[in-house]
One Martini backbone bead per residue (centre of mass of N, CA, C, O) as a GRO file, in nm:
protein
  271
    1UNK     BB    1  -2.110  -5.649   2.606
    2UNK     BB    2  -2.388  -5.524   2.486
    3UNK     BB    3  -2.298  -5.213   2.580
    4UNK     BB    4  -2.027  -5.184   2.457
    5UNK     BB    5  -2.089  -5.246   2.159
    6UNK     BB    6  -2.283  -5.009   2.118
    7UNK     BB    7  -2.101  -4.789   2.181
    8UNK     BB    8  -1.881  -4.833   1.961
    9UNK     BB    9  -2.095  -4.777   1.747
   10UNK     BB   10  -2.156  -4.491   1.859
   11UNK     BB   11  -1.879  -4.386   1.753
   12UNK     BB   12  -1.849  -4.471   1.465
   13UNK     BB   13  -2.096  -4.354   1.357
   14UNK     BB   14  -2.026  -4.038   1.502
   15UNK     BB   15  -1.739  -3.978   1.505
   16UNK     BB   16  -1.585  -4.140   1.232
   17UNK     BB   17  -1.751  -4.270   1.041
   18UNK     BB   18  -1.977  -4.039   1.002
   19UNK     BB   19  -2.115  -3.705   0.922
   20UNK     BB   20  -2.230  -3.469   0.887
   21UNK     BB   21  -2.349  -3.301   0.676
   22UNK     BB   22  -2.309  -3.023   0.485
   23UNK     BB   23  -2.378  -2.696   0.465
   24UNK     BB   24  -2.505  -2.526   0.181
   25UNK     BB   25  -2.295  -2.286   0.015
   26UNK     BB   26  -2.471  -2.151  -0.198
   27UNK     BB   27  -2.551  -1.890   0.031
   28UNK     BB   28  -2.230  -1.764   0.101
   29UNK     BB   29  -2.205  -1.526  -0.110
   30UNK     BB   30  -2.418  -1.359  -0.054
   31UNK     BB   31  -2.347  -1.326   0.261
   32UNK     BB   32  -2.101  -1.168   0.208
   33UNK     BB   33  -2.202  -0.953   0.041
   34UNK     BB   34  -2.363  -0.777   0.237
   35UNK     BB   35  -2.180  -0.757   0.464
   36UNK     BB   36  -1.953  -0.629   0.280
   37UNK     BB   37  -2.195  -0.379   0.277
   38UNK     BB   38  -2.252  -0.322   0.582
   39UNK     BB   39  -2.004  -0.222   0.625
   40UNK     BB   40  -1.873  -0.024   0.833
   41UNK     BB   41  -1.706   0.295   0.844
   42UNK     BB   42  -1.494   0.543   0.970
   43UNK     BB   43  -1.643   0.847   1.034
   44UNK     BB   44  -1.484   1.048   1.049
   45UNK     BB   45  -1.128   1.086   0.978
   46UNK     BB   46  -0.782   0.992   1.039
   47UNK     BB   47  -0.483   0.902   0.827
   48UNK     BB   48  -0.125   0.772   0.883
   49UNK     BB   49   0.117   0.684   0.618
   50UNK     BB   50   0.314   0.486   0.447
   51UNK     BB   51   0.459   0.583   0.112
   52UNK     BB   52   0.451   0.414  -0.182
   53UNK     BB   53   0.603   0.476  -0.545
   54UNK     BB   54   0.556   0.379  -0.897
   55UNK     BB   55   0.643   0.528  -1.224
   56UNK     BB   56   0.786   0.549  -1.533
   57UNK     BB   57   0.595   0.743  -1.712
   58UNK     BB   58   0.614   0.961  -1.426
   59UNK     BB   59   0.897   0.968  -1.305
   60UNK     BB   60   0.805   0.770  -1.014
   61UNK     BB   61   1.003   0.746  -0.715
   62UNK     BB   62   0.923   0.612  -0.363
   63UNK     BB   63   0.933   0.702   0.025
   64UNK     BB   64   0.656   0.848   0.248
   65UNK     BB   65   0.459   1.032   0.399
   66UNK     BB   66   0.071   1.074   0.523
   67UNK     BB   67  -0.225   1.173   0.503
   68UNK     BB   68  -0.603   1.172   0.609
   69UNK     BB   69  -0.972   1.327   0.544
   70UNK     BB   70  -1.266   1.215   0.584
   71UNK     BB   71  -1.635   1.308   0.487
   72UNK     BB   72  -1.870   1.162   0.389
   73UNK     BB   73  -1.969   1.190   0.103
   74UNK     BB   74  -1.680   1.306  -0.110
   75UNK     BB   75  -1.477   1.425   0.120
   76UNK     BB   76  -1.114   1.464   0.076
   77UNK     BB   77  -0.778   1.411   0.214
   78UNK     BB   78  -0.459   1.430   0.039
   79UNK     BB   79  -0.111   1.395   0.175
   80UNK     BB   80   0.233   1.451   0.080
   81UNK     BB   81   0.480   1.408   0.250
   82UNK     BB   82   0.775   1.524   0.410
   83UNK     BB   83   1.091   1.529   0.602
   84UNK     BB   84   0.916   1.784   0.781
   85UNK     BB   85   0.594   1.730   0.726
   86UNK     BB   86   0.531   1.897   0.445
   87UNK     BB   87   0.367   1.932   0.150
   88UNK     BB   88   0.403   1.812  -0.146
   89UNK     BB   89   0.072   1.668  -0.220
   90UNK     BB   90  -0.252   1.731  -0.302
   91UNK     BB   91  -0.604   1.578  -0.262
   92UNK     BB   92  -0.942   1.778  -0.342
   93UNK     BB   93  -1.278   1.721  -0.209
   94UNK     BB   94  -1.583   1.862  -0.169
   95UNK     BB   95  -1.822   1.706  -0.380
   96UNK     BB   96  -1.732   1.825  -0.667
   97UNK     BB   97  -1.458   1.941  -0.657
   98UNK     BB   98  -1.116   1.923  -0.784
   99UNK     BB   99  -0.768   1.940  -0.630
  100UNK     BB  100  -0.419   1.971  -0.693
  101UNK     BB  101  -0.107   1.994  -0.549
  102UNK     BB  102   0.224   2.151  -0.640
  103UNK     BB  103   0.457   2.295  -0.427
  104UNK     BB  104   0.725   2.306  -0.579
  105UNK     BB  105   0.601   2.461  -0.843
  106UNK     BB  106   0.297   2.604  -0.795
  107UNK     BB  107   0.030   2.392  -0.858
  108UNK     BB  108  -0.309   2.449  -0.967
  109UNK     BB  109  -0.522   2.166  -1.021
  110UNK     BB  110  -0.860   2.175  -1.143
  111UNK     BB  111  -1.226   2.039  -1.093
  112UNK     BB  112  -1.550   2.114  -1.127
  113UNK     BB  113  -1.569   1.717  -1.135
  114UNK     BB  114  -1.501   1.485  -0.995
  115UNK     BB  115  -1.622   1.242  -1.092
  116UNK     BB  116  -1.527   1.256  -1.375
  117UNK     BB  117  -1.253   1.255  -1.370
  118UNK     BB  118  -1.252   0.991  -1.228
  119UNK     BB  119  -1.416   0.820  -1.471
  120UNK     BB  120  -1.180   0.900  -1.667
  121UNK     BB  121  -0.969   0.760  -1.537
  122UNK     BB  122  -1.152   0.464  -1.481
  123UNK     BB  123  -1.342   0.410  -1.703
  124UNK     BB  124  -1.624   0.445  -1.513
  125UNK     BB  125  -1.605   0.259  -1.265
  126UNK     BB  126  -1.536   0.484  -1.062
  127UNK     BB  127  -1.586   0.725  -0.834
  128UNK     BB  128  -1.467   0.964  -0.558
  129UNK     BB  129  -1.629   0.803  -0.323
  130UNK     BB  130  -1.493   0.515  -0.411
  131UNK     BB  131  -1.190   0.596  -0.357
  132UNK     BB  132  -1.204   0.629  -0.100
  133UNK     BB  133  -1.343   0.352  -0.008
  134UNK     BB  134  -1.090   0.200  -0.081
  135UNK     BB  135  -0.917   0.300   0.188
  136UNK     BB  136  -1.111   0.153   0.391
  137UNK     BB  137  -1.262  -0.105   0.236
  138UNK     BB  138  -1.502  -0.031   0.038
  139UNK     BB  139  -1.734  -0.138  -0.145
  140UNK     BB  140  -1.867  -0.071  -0.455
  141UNK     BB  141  -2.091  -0.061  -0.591
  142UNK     BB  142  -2.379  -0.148  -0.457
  143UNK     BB  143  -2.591  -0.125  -0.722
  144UNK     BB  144  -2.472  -0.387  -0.835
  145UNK     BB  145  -2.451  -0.640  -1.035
  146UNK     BB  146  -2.436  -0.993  -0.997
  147UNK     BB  147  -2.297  -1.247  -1.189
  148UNK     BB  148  -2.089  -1.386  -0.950
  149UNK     BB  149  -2.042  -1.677  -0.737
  150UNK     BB  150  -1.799  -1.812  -0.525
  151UNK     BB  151  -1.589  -2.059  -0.394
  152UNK     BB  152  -1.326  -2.088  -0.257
  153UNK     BB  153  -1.092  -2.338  -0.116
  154UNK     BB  154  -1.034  -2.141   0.118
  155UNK     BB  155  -1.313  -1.972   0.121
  156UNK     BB  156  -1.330  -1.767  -0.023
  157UNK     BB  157  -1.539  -1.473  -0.211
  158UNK     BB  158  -1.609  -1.453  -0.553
  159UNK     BB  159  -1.689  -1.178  -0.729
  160UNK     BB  160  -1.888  -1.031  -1.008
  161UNK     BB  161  -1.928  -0.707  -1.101
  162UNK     BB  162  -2.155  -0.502  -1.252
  163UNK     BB  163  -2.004  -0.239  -1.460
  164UNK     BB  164  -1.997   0.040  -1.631
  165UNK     BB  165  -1.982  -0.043  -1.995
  166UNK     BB  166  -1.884  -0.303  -1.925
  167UNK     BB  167  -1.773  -0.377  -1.690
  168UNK     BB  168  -1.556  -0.518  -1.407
  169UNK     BB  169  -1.560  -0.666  -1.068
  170UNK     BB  170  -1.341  -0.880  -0.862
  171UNK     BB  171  -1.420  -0.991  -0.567
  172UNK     BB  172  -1.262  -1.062  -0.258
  173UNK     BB  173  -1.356  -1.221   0.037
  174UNK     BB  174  -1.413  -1.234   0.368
  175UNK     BB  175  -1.617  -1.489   0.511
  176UNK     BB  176  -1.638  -1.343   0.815
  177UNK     BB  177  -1.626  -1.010   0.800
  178UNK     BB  178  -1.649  -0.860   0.476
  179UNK     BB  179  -1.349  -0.816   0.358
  180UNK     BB  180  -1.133  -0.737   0.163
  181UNK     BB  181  -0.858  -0.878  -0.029
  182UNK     BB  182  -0.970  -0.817  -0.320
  183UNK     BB  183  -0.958  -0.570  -0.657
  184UNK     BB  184  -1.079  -0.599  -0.984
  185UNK     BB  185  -1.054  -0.375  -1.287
  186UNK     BB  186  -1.254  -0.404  -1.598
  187UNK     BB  187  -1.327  -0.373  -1.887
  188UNK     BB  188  -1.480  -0.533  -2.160
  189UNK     BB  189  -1.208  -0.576  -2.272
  190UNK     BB  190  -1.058  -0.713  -1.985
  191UNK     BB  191  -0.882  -0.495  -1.873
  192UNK     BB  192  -0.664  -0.355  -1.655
  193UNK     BB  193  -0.710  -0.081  -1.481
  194UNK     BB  194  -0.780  -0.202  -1.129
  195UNK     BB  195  -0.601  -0.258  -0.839
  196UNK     BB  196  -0.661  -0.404  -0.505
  197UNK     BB  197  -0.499  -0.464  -0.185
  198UNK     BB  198  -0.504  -0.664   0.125
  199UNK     BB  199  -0.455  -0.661   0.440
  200UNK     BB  200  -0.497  -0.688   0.740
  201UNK     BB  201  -0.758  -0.625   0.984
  202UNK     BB  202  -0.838  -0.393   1.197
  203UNK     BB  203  -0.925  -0.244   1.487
  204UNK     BB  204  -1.129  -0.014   1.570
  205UNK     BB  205  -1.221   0.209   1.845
  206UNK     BB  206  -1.519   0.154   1.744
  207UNK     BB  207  -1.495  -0.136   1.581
  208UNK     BB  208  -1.407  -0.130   1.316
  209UNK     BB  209  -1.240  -0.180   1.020
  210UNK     BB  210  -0.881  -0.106   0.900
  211UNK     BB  211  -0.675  -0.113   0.693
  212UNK     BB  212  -0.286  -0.209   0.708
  213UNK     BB  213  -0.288  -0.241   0.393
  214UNK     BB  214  -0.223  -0.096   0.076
  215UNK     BB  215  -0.286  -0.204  -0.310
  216UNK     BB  216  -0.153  -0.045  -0.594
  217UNK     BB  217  -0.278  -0.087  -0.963
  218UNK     BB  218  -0.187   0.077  -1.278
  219UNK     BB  219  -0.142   0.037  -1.511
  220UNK     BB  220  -0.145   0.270  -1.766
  221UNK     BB  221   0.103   0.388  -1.538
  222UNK     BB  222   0.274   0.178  -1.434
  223UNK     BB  223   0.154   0.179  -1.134
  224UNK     BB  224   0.255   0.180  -0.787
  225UNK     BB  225   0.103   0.114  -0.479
  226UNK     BB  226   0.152   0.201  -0.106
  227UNK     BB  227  -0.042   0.190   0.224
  228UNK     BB  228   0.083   0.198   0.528
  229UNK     BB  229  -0.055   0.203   0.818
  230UNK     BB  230  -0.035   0.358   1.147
  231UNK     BB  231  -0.352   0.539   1.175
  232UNK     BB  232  -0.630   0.596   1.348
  233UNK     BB  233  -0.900   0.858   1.348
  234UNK     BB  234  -1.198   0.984   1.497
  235UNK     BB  235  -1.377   1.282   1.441
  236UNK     BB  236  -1.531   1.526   1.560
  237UNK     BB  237  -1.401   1.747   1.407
  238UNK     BB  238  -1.376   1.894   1.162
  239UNK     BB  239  -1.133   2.042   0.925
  240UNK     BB  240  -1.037   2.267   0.672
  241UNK     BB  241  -0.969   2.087   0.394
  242UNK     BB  242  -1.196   2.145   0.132
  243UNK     BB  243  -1.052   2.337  -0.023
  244UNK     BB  244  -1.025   2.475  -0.365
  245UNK     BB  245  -0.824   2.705  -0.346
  246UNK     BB  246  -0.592   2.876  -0.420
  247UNK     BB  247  -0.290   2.948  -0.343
  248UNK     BB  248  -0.055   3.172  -0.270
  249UNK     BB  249   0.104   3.161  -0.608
  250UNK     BB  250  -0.003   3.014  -0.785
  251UNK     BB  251  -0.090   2.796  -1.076
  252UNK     BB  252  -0.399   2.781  -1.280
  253UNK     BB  253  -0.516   2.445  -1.381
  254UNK     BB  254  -0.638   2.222  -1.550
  255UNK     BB  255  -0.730   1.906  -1.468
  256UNK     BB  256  -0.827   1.801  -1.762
  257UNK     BB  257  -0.579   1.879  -1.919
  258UNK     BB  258  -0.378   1.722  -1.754
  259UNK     BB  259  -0.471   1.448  -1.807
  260UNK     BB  260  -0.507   1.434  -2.101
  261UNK     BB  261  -0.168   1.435  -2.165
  262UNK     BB  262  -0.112   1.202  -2.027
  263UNK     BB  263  -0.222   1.050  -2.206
  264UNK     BB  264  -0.118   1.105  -2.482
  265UNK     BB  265   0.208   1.033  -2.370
  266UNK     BB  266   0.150   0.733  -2.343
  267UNK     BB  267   0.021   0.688  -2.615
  268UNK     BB  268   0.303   0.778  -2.762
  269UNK     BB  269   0.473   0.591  -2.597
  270UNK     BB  270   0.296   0.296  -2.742
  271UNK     BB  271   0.389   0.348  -3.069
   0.00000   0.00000   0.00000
């Protein structure tokens, strides 16, 4: 009986009475902070994709197939692809400067910057290979200052990093992989530039991992894009796709010029 007594206790005592402590998640934001930051991306790589997108102020809605070959950092290209598989549009950039290609009028727009152009397009807030490392889940911005970091209910890590000209990004992480979940940049009152979000990643043939779906949202350009990847290949020989000369028969034109324009029209529409 006092054998019994003893055992009854000790279930009660440690099995359902009482628990023991939780590890105190004070340090677990930071510990997926790190693991976010060291996480490998494949590169060189090549990913297929099927795009959506629609923007009313730039009268673009539809979609189509696309394809991207990256060589990290700052190399990338990225085209959109018609019915019968040819490029409709392409944006490419060799590690200096970019250059979009629009088949179908043959007009080829150069900008000698590419950083300038992407930060002045983001308000500052990502560069070229930022971009780039947006689409395969990479955490921007390295050595950006933490303001805060929260456990939300759910288990997810809420980051506030800060970006330049008092910029900020909220990433929210998976604590288990260290894989972005969302990501949005504010301007410094507080606007929102640049969202960004994931579906579940894939393991890739290398080990690493692979978002399987990106959503994009511009408000600026009230513009939404969707890329589901079909495939990721990581490449042995990168292919010569990161020239910047205009194809024979285009018309060459400031990417900065045509920037401007746009920001103009945008904003000549909301006055």
């Amino acid at each position: 009986m006092l054998i019994r007594r003893l055992l009854l206790t000790l279930v009660l005592t440690f099995g359902c009475g009482r628990s023991l402590p939780p590890e105190d998640p004070s340090h677990i934001p930071e510990s997926v902070l790190d693991m976010g930051r060291a996480r490998p991306t494949p590169n060189p790589v090549r990913a297929r994709y099927h795009l959506k997108v629609r923007s009313t102020p730039l009268d673009v809605a539809g979609s189509t197939g696309g394809a991207l070959i990256f060589d990290r950092p700052g190399k990338g290209h990225l085209a959109v692809l018609g019915p019968l598989g040819a490029p409709l549009v392409t944006l490419t950039s060799d590690g200096v400067g970019l250059a979009v290609d629009f088949t179908r009028d043959k007009r080829h727009l150069v900008g000698v910057d590419a950083e300038a152009v992407v930060r002045e397009t983001t308000g500052g807030i990502v560069g070229i290979d930022d971009l780039f490392g947006l689409l395969v889940g990479d955490l921007p911005l390295d050595d950006a200052k933490v303001r805060s970091t929260d456990l939300l209910e759910n288990g997810q890590v809420q980051l506030v990093l800060q970006g330049p000209r008092k910029s900020t990004i909220v990433a929210v992480l998976d604590p288990t992989l260290g894989t972005p979940v969302s990501m949005v940049a504010n301007d410094r009152n507080k606007r929102r530039l640049l969202a960004v979000s994931y579906e579940p990643f894939d393991t890739h043939e290398d080990g690493t991992l692979v978002p399987s779906t990106v959503d994009i949202e511009i408000p600026q350009l009230e513009m939404s894009v969707t890329l589901r990847f079909k495939s990721w290949k990581n490449l042995d020989e990168v292919p010569d796709v990161f020239s910047l000369d205009a194809p024979d028969g285009y018309r060459v034109e400031s990417l900065e010029r045509a920037m401007q324009s746009i920001g103009q029209d945008l904003l000549g529409g909301l006055r």
